Amino acid sequence: NFNELKEEKKNDNVSFMSEVSKKLEEATAPSTIELTDYEKKQEEEAIISYKELIENKDKLYNITDDEEDFDFIEELKSFRNDL
């Protein structure tokens, strides 16, 4: 009888630990973030590196060949100073 109670308590402990483990996994699992249209647009147009900035400068700034050097360089300097 004592052994049966001991075995039952052991099973209860295992069950409890399994339940706690499962709840912890669910609580710490990463969830997906729903972005608004504005946030999606910002993510798509975000500039990550200087290389990407140079590759996308014409698309982002609509720079003509005449304006390309001076205005763009001045804007880059301003951007750098604001960092």
PDB file of C-alpha atoms in Angstrom:
ATOM      1  CA  ASN A   1       0.000   0.000   0.000  1.00  0.00           C
ATOM      2  CA  PHE A   2       2.810   2.381   0.899  1.00  0.00           C
ATOM      3  CA  ASN A   3       4.615   1.521  -2.354  1.00  0.00           C
ATOM      4  CA  GLU A   4       1.458   2.237  -4.320  1.00  0.00           C
ATOM      5  CA  LEU A   5       1.137   5.686  -2.720  1.00  0.00           C
ATOM      6  CA  LYS A   6       4.807   6.367  -3.372  1.00  0.00           C
ATOM      7  CA  GLU A   7       4.441   5.336  -7.020  1.00  0.00           C
ATOM      8  CA  GLU A   8       1.302   7.467  -7.387  1.00  0.00           C
ATOM      9  CA  LYS A   9       3.079  10.502  -5.931  1.00  0.00           C
ATOM     10  CA  LYS A  10       6.003   9.938  -8.308  1.00  0.00           C
ATOM     11  CA  ASN A  11       3.587   9.815 -11.262  1.00  0.00           C
ATOM     12  CA  ASP A  12       1.937  13.031 -10.051  1.00  0.00           C
ATOM     13  CA  ASN A  13       5.333  14.746  -9.876  1.00  0.00           C
ATOM     14  CA  VAL A  14       6.255  13.610 -13.384  1.00  0.00           C
ATOM     15  CA  SER A  15       2.886  14.770 -14.691  1.00  0.00           C
ATOM     16  CA  PHE A  16       3.261  18.127 -12.943  1.00  0.00           C
ATOM     17  CA  MET A  17       6.773  18.627 -14.306  1.00  0.00           C
ATOM     18  CA  SER A  18       5.627  17.742 -17.831  1.00  0.00           C
ATOM     19  CA  GLU A  19       2.781  20.217 -17.578  1.00  0.00           C
ATOM     20  CA  VAL A  20       5.060  22.986 -16.287  1.00  0.00           C
ATOM     21  CA  SER A  21       7.614  22.277 -19.019  1.00  0.00           C
ATOM     22  CA  LYS A  22       4.941  22.442 -21.697  1.00  0.00           C
ATOM     23  CA  LYS A  23       3.573  25.747 -20.384  1.00  0.00           C
ATOM     24  CA  LEU A  24       7.085  27.235 -20.234  1.00  0.00           C
ATOM     25  CA  GLU A  25       7.741  26.232 -23.840  1.00  0.00           C
ATOM     26  CA  GLU A  26       4.496  27.844 -24.950  1.00  0.00           C
ATOM     27  CA  ALA A  27       5.194  31.016 -22.973  1.00  0.00           C
ATOM     28  CA  THR A  28       8.706  31.449 -24.362  1.00  0.00           C
ATOM     29  CA  ALA A  29       7.944  30.492 -27.974  1.00  0.00           C
ATOM     30  CA  PRO A  30       8.511  33.432 -30.325  1.00  0.00           C
ATOM     31  CA  SER A  31       5.325  34.876 -31.704  1.00  0.00           C
ATOM     32  CA  THR A  32       4.910  36.493 -35.082  1.00  0.00           C
ATOM     33  CA  ILE A  33       4.513  40.236 -35.147  1.00  0.00           C
ATOM     34  CA  GLU A  34       1.758  41.717 -37.268  1.00  0.00           C
ATOM     35  CA  LEU A  35       3.072  44.795 -39.075  1.00  0.00           C
ATOM     36  CA  THR A  36       0.917  47.665 -40.231  1.00  0.00           C
ATOM     37  CA  ASP A  37       1.082  48.757 -43.868  1.00  0.00           C
ATOM     38  CA  TYR A  38       3.255  51.696 -42.816  1.00  0.00           C
ATOM     39  CA  GLU A  39       5.669  49.406 -40.956  1.00  0.00           C
ATOM     40  CA  LYS A  40       5.846  47.009 -43.910  1.00  0.00           C
ATOM     41  CA  LYS A  41       6.711  49.909 -46.217  1.00  0.00           C
ATOM     42  CA  GLN A  42       9.390  51.105 -43.791  1.00  0.00           C
ATOM     43  CA  GLU A  43      10.883  47.603 -43.610  1.00  0.00           C
ATOM     44  CA  GLU A  44      10.973  47.328 -47.404  1.00  0.00           C
ATOM     45  CA  GLU A  45      12.608  50.729 -47.860  1.00  0.00           C
ATOM     46  CA  ALA A  46      14.968  50.602 -44.873  1.00  0.00           C
ATOM     47  CA  ILE A  47      18.625  51.297 -45.587  1.00  0.00           C
ATOM     48  CA  ILE A  48      20.825  48.858 -43.738  1.00  0.00           C
ATOM     49  CA  SER A  49      24.291  49.745 -44.916  1.00  0.00           C
ATOM     50  CA  TYR A  50      26.254  52.358 -46.818  1.00  0.00           C
ATOM     51  CA  LYS A  51      26.512  49.889 -49.703  1.00  0.00           C
ATOM     52  CA  GLU A  52      22.721  49.630 -49.892  1.00  0.00           C
ATOM     53  CA  LEU A  53      22.423  53.396 -49.663  1.00  0.00           C
ATOM     54  CA  ILE A  54      24.675  53.812 -52.687  1.00  0.00           C
ATOM     55  CA  GLU A  55      22.853  51.069 -54.611  1.00  0.00           C
ATOM     56  CA  ASN A  56      19.438  52.622 -53.886  1.00  0.00           C
ATOM     57  CA  LYS A  57      20.298  56.321 -54.024  1.00  0.00           C
ATOM     58  CA  ASP A  58      18.660  56.962 -57.388  1.00  0.00           C
ATOM     59  CA  LYS A  59      15.477  55.168 -56.419  1.00  0.00           C
ATOM     60  CA  LEU A  60      15.214  56.916 -53.044  1.00  0.00           C
ATOM     61  CA  TYR A  61      16.292  60.419 -53.971  1.00  0.00           C
ATOM     62  CA  ASN A  62      15.431  60.651 -57.700  1.00  0.00           C
ATOM     63  CA  ILE A  63      18.822  62.239 -58.349  1.00  0.00           C
ATOM     64  CA  THR A  64      19.662  63.457 -61.831  1.00  0.00           C
ATOM     65  CA  ASP A  65      23.162  63.251 -63.247  1.00  0.00           C
ATOM     66  CA  ASP A  66      23.647  67.008 -62.695  1.00  0.00           C
ATOM     67  CA  GLU A  67      22.729  66.810 -59.016  1.00  0.00           C
ATOM     68  CA  GLU A  68      24.336  63.485 -58.323  1.00  0.00           C
ATOM     69  CA  ASP A  69      27.629  64.516 -56.796  1.00  0.00           C
ATOM     70  CA  PHE A  70      27.160  67.691 -54.823  1.00  0.00           C
ATOM     71  CA  ASP A  71      23.654  67.392 -53.341  1.00  0.00           C
ATOM     72  CA  PHE A  72      24.008  63.721 -52.599  1.00  0.00           C
ATOM     73  CA  ILE A  73      27.353  64.169 -50.858  1.00  0.00           C
ATOM     74  CA  GLU A  74      25.986  67.074 -48.822  1.00  0.00           C
ATOM     75  CA  GLU A  75      23.001  64.990 -47.762  1.00  0.00           C
ATOM     76  CA  LEU A  76      25.300  62.118 -46.784  1.00  0.00           C
ATOM     77  CA  LYS A  77      27.385  64.500 -44.677  1.00  0.00           C
ATOM     78  CA  SER A  78      24.241  65.785 -42.991  1.00  0.00           C
ATOM     79  CA  PHE A  79      23.063  62.227 -42.371  1.00  0.00           C
ATOM     80  CA  ARG A  80      26.443  61.290 -40.895  1.00  0.00           C
ATOM     81  CA  ASN A  81      26.453  64.349 -38.608  1.00  0.00           C
ATOM     82  CA  ASP A  82      22.983  63.481 -37.336  1.00  0.00           C
ATOM     83  CA  LEU A  83      24.096  60.029 -36.183  1.00  0.00           C
TER      84      LEU A  83
END
